[in-house]
Short mmCIF file of C-alpha atoms and ligand atoms in Angstrom, two decimals:
data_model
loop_
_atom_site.label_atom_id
_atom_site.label_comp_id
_atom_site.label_asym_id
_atom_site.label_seq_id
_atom_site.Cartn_x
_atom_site.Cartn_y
_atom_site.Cartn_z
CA UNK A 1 -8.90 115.85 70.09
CA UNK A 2 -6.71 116.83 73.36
CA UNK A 3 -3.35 115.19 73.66
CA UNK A 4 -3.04 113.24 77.34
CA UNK A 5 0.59 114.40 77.03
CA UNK A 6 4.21 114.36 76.01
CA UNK A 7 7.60 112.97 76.77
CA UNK A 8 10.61 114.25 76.96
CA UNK A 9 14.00 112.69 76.16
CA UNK A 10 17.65 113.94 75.94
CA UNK A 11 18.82 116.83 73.36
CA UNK A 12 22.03 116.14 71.99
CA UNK A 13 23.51 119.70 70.77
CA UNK A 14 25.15 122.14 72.83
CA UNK A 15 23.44 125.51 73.09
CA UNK A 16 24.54 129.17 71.78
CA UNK A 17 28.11 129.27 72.60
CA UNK A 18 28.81 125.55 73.06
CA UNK A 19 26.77 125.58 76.59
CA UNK A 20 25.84 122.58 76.95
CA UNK A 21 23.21 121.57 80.28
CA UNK A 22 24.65 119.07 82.79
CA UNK A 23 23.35 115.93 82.58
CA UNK A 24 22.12 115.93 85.99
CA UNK A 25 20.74 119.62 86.43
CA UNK A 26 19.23 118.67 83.05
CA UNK A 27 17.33 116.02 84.47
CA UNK A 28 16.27 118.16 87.86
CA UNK A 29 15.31 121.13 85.28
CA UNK A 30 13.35 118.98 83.38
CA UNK A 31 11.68 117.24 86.40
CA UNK A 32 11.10 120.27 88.11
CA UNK A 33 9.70 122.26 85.19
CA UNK A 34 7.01 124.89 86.90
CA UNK A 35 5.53 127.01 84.38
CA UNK A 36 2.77 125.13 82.27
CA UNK A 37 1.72 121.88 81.46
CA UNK A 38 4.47 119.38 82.79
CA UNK A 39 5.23 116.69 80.63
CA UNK A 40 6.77 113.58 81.08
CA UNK A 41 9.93 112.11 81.17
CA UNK A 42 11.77 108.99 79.61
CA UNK A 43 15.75 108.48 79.45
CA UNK A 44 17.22 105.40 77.55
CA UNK A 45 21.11 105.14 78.80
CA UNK A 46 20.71 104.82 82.50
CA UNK A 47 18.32 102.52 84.00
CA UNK A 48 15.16 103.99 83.05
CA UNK A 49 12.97 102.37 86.15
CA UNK A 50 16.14 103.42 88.47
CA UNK A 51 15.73 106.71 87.30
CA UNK A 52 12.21 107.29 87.02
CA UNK A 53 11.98 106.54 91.22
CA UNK A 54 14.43 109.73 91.68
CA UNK A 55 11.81 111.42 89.99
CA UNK A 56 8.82 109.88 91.42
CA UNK A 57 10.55 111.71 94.60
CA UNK A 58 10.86 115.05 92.76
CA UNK A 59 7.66 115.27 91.07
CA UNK A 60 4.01 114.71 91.67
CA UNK A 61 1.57 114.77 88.81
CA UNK A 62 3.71 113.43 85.80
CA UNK A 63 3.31 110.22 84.68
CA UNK A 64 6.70 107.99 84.61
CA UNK A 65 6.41 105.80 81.95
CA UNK A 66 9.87 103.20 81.75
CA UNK A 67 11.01 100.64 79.20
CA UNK A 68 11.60 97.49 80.53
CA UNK A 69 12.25 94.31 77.78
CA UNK A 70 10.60 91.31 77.66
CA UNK A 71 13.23 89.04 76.12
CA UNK A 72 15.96 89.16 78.75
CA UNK A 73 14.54 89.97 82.16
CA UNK A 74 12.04 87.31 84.34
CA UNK A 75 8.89 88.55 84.58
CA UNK A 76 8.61 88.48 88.40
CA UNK A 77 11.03 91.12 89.00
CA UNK A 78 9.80 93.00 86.01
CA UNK A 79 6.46 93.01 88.14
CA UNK A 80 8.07 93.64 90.97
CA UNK A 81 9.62 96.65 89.55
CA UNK A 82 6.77 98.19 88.11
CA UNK A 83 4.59 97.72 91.39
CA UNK A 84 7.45 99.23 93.11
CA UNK A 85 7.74 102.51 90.85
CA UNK A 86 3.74 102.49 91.10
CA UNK A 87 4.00 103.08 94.94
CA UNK A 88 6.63 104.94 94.68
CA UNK A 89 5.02 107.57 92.54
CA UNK A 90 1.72 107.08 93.73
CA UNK A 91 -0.20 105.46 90.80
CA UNK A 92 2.26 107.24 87.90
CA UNK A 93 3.79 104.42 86.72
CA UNK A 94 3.61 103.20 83.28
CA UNK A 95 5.26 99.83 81.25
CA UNK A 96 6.25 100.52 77.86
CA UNK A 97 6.93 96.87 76.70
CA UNK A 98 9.28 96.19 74.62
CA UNK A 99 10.58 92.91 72.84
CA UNK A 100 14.07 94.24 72.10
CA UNK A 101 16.62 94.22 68.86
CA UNK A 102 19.81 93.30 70.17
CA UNK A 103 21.96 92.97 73.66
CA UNK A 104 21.39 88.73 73.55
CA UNK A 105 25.44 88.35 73.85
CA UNK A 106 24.84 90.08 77.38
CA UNK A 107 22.08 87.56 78.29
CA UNK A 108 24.22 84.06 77.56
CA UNK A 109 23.05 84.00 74.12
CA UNK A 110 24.53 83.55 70.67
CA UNK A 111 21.77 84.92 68.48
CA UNK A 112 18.40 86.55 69.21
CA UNK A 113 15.28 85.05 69.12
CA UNK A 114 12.88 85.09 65.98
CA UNK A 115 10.44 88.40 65.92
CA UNK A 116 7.79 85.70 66.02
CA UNK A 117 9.79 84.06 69.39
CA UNK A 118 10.29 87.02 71.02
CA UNK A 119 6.57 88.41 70.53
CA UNK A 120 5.20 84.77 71.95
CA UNK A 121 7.52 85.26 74.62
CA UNK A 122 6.21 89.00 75.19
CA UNK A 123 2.65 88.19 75.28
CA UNK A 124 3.51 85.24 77.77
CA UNK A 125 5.50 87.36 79.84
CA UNK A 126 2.76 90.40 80.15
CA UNK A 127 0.48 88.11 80.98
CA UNK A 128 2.01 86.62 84.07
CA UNK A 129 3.00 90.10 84.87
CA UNK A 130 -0.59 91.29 85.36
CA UNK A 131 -1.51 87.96 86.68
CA UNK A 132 1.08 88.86 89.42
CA UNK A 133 0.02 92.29 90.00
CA UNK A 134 -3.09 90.60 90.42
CA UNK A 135 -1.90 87.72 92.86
CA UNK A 136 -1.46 90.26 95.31
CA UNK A 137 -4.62 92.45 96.19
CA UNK A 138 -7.42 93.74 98.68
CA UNK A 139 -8.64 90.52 98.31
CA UNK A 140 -5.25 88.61 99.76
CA UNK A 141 -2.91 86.54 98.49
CA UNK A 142 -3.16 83.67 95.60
CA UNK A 143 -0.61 81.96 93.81
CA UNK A 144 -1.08 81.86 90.12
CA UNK A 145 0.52 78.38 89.70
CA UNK A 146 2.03 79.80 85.98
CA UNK A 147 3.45 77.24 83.70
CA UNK A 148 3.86 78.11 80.02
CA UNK A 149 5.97 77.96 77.22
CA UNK A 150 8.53 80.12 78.31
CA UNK A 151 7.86 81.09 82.22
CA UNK A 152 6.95 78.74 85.38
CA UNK A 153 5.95 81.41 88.19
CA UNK A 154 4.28 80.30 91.52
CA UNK A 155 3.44 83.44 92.82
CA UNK A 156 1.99 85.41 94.50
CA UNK A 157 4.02 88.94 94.28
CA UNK A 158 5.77 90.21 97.34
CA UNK A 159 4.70 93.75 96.70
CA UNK A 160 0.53 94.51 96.70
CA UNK A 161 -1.05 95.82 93.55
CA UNK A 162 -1.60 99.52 94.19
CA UNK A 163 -5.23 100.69 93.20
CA UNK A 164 -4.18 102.50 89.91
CA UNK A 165 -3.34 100.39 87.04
CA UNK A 166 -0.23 100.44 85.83
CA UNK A 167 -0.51 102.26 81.91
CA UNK A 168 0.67 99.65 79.60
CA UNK A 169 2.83 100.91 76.46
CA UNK A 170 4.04 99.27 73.86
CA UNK A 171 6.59 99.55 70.57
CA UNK A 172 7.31 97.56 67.48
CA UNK A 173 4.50 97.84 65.06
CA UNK A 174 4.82 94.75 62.67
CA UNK A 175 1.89 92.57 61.84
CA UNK A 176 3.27 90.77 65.11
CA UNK A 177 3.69 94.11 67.18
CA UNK A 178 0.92 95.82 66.00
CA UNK A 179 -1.51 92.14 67.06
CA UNK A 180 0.13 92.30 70.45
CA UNK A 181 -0.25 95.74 71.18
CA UNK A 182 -3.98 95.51 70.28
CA UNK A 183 -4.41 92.70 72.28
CA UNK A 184 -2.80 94.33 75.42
CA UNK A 185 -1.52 98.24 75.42
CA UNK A 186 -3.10 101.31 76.31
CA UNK A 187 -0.53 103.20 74.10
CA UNK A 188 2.08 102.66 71.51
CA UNK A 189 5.45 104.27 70.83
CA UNK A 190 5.83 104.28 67.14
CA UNK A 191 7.54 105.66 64.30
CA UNK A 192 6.01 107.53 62.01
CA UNK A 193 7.48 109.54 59.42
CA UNK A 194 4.68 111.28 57.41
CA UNK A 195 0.57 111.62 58.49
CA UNK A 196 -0.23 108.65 55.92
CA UNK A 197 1.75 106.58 57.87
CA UNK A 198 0.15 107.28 61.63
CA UNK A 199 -2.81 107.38 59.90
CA UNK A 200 -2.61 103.85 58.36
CA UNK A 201 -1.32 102.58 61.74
CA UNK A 202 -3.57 104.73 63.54
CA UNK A 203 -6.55 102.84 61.63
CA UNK A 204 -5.28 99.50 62.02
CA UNK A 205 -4.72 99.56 65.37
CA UNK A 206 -8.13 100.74 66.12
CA UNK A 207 -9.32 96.98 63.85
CA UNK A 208 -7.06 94.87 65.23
CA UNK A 209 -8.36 96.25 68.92
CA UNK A 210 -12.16 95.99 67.75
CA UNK A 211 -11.71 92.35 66.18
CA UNK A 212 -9.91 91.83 70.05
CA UNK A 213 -12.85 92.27 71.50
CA UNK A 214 -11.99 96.20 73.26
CA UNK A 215 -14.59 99.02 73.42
CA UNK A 216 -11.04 101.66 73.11
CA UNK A 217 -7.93 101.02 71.09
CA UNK A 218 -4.26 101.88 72.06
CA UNK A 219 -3.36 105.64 71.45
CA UNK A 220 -0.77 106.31 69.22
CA UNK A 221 1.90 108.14 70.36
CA UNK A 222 4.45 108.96 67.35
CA UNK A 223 7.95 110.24 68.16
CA UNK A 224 8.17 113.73 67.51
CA UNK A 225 11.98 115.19 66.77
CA UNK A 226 11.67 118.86 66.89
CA UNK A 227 14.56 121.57 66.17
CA UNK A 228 12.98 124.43 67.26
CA UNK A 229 14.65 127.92 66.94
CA UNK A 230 12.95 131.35 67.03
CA UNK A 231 13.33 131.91 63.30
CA UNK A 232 13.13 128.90 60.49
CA UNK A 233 16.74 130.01 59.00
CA UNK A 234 17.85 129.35 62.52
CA UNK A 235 16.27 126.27 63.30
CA UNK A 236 17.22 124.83 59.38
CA UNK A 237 20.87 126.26 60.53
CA UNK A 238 20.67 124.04 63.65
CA UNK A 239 19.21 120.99 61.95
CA UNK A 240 22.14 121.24 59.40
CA UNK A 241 24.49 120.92 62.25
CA UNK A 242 23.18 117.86 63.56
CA UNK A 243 23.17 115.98 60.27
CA UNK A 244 26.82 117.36 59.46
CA UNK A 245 27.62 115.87 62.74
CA UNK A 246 25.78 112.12 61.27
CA UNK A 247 28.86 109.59 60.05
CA UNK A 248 28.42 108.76 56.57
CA UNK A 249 29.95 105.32 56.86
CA UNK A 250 27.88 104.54 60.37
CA UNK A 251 24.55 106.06 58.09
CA UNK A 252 24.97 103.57 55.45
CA UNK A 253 25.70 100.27 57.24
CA UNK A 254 22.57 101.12 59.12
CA UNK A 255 20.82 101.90 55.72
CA UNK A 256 22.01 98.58 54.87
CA UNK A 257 21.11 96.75 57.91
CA UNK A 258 17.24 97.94 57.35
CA UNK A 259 17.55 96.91 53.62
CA UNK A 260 19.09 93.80 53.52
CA UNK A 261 21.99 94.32 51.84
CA UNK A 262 26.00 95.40 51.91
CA UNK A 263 25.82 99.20 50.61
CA UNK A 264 29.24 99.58 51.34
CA UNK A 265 30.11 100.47 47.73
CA UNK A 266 26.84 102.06 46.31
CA UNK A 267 27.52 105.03 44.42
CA UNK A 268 26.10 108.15 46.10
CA UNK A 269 23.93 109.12 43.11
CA UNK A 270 22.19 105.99 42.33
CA UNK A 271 18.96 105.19 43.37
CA UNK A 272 17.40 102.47 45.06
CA UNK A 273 14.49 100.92 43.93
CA UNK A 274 12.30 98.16 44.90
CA UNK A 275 14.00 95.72 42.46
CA UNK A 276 17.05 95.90 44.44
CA UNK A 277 15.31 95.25 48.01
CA UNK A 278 15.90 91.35 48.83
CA UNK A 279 12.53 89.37 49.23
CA UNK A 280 11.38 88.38 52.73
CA UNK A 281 11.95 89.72 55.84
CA UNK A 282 13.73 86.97 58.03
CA UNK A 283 17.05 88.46 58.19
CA UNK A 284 16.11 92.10 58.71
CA UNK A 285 17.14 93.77 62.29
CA UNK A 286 13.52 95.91 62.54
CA UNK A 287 10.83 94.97 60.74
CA UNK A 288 8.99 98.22 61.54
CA UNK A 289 11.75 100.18 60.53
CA UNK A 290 12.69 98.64 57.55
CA UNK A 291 8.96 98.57 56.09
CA UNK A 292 8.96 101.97 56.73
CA UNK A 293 12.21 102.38 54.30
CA UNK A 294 10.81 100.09 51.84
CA UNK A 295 7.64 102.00 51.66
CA UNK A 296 9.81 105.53 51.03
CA UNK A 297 11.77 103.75 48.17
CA UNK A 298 8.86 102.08 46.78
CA UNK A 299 7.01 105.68 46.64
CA UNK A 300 10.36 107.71 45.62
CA UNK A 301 13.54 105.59 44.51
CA UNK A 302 15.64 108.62 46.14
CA UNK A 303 19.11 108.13 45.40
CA UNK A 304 20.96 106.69 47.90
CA UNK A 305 22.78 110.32 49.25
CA UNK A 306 19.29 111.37 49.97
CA UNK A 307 18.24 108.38 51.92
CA UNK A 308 20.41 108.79 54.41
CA UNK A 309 19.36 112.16 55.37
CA UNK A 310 15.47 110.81 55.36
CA UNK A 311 13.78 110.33 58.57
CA UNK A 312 13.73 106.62 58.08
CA UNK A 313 17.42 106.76 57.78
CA UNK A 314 18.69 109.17 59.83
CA UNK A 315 15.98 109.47 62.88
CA UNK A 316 14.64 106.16 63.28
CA UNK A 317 11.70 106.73 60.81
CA UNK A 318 10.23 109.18 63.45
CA UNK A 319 8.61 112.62 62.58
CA UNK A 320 10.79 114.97 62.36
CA UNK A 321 10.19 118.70 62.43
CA UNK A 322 12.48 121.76 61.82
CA UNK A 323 10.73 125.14 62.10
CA UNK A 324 9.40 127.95 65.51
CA UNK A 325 7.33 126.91 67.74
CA UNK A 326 3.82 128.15 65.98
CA UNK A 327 5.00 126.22 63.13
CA UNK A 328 5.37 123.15 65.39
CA UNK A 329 1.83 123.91 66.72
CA UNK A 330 0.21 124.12 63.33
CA UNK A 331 1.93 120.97 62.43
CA UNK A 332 0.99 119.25 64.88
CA UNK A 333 -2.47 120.65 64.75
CA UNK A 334 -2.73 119.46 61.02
CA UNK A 335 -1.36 115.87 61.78
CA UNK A 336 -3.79 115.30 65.06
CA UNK A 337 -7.28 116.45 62.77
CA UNK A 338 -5.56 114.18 60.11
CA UNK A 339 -6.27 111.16 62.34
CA UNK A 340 -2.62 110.85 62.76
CA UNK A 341 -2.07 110.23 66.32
CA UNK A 342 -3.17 110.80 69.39
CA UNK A 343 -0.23 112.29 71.42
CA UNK A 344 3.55 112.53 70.66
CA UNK A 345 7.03 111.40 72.63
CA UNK A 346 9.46 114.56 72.27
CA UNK A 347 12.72 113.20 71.38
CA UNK A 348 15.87 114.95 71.40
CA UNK A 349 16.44 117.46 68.26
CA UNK A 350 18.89 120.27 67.99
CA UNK A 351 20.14 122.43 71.32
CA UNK A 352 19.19 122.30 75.05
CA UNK A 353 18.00 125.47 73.82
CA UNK A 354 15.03 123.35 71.05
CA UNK A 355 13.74 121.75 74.30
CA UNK A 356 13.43 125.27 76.03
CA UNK A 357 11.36 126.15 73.33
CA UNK A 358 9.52 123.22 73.38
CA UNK A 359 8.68 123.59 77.12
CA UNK A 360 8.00 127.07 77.46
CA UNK A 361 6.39 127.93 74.27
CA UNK A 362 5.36 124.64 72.10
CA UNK A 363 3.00 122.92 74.85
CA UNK A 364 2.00 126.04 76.36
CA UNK A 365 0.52 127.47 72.55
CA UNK A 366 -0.49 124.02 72.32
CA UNK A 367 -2.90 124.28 75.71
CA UNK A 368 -3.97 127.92 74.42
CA UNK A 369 -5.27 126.11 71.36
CA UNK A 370 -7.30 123.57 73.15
CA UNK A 371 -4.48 120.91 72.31
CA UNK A 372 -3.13 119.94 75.40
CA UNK A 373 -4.53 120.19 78.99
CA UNK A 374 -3.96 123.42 81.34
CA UNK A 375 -3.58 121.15 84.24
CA UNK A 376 -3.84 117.55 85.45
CA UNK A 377 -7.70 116.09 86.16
CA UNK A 378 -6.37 113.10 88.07
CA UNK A 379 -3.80 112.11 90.39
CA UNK A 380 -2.51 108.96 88.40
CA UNK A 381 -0.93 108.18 85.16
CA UNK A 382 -4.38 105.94 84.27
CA UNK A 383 -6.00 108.97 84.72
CA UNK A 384 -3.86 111.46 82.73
CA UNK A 385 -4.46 109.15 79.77
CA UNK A 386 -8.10 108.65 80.00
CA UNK A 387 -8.40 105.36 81.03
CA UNK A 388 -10.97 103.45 82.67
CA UNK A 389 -9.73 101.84 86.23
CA UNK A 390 -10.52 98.28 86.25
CA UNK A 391 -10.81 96.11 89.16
CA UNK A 392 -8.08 94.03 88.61
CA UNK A 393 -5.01 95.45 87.29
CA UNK A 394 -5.85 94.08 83.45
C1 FMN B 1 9.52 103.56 68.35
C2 FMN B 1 10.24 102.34 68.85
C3 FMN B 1 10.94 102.39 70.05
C4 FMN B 1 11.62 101.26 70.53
N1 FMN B 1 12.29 101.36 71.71
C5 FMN B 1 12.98 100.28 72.17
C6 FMN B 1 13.71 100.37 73.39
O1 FMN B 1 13.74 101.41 74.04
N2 FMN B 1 14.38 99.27 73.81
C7 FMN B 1 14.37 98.10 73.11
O2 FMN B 1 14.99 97.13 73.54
N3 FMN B 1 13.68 97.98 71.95
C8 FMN B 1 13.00 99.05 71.46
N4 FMN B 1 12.30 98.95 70.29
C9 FMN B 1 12.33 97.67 69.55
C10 FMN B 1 11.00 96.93 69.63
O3 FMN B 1 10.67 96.55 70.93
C11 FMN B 1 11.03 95.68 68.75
O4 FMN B 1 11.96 94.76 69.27
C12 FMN B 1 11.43 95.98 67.32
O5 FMN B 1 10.72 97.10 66.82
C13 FMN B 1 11.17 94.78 66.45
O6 FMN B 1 9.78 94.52 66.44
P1 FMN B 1 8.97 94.49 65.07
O7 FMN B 1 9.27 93.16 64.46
O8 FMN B 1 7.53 94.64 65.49
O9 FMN B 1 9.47 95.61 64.24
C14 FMN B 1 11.60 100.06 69.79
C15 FMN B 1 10.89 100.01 68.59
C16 FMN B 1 10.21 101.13 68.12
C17 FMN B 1 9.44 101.03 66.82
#
């Protein structure tokens, strides 16, 4: 198996020496990376689609892949958008849909939608978005006359469909999330915490995407948190850091939020168990994350000072990996013949100094090893990932 590629988002420590990289250089550094495989590049605080068409400018091969949510934005100028960033880059662009757990008091509303709501609302709203990008083609112009449960578009889109598709992406793996990304994505964003759990999802994303009828299922794309150092003491020493710099109090509410329940006065050393999880999952924030932290205290009990350091807790259930670079590689190695993913999203871990090592000797060992490609085949994101180019842009 050969990873179509990685992503990179921001690191959070400062370097040796409290150097920490300007926000902006970091971004041109990144962007601009020459030496190896380039990967490519998400960022969650600014706009990401604003962003990604500065780099469109600065870049040529990498695919731009940008979130965009499908509970608070019309889907015409989400369309729009994405066509636009398509041009823009050429055929790089890429939609990573997602259905969003909070920001509704920004949006006119009181509460969010039900998971089930918002997901009915997602699949409506992809769908006029590719009828759209559709509307709009060699073949001319056609209204698509859309009137559903949640969206009435006329069409057709201002902007023409460009002739590579725009990569669909997806994240949220509930029963919901994981049914909507097998009916639609090419990829999905996930969080997995251990190779049982990517390979469980891994396996059930490839039924869902048979019993939906698709020859291919959507690659899955764990996020990877690596603290890379050149020795393990110093990468362990750097890891430490970032947990010391975790509040305890801001830890457990969130522990709390994903279980159901006020921890606010839960001893330290007692352990939570599956008796004390409350039934059903109606009130909880994240369905995916929270079944991933009732599935670690169903397996372990850990106490509850432990929890909060454990992935699920701490990083957002994603995998995350303290150790050199070859350690990284053999890791990742093990998880990919495991049947654990497909790919990985970098995500920030440790120093500006982790994501050096990451770029100039993680995905470079990885290409030595036959993991990752020495340079791009295609011109287009679509064809970076493998993926067939349909006529339409479906
Ligand atoms: C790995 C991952 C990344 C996500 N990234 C975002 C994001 O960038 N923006 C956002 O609004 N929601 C994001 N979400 C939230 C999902 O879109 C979704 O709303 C949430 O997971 C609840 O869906 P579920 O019921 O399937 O768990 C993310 C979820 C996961 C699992």
């Amino acid at each position: 198996m050969r990873w179509r590629g990685c992503c990179i988002s921001v690191w959070p420590l400062p370097g040796p020496g409290g150097r920490r990289r300007p926000r902006t250089r970091r971004w041109r550094w990144i962007a601009r990376w020459r030496s190896g495989p380039r990967p490519r590049i998400a960022r969650a605080a600014l706009d990401p689609t604003l962003v990604l068409t500065a780099v469109a400018g600065a870049t040529r091969r990498i695919g731009l892949v940008t979130t965009v949510s499908t509970s608070f934005n019309p889907p015409y100028v989400a369309a729009r958008q994405l066509q636009t960033l398509n041009w823009l880059s050429n055929g790089r662009a890429g939609w990573n849909i997602v259905t969003a757990l909070d920001g509704e008091r920004n949006f006119g509303l009181a509460a969010m939608p039900s998971a089930a709501e918002r997901y009915a609302r997602a699949a409506e709203f992809t769908d006029v978005v590719r009828r759209l990008w559709d509307s709009h083609g060699a073949e001319g112009l056609a209204a698509i006359d859309h009137c559903g449960a949640f969206y009435q578009v006329e069409g057709p889109l201002n902007v023409p469909r460009h002739p590579a598709r725009v990569a669909l992406f997806q994240a949220g793996a509930s029963a919901e999330g994981r049914g909507f990304a097998a009916s639609v994505a090419d990829a999905i964003f996930a969080s997995v915490p251990d190779p049982a759990a990517g390979q469980e999802l891994r396996s059930d994303l490839q039924r869902r995407a048979r019993a939906a009828g698709r020859d291919d299922a959507p690659r899955l794309l764990p996020g990877f948190h690596a603290y890379l150092a050149p020795s393990r003491s110093e990468a362990q020493e750097m890891f430490r850091e970032a947990q010391a710099r975790r509040d305890p109090a801001a830890l457990r509410a969130k522990l709390g939020a994903l279980v159901g329940r006020d921890l606010g006065d839960w001893p330290e050393d007692r352990p939570l168990t599956p008796a004390d999880l409350p039934a059903g999952d109606a009130a909880l924030r994240s369905r995916t994350h929270s079944g991933l932290l009732q599935r670690l205290i169903r397996q372990e009990s850990p106490p509850l000072r432990d929890l909060l350091l454990r992935p699920e807790v701490a990083n957002s259930g994603h995998w995350t990996f303290v150790g050199t670079p070859a350690e990284a590689l053999a890791e990742i190695a093990a998880w990919s013949d495991a049947g654990a993913m497909d790919g990985f999203i970098a995500l920030p871990g440790g120093s500006g100094e982790s994501l050096d090592l990451l770029l100039s000797e993680l995905v470079p060992a990885l290409a030595e090893a036959r993991r990752f490609r020495h340079a791009y085949a295609g011109e287009t994101l679509a064809a970076h990932l493998g993926l067939a180019s349909p006529a339409s842009s479906g």
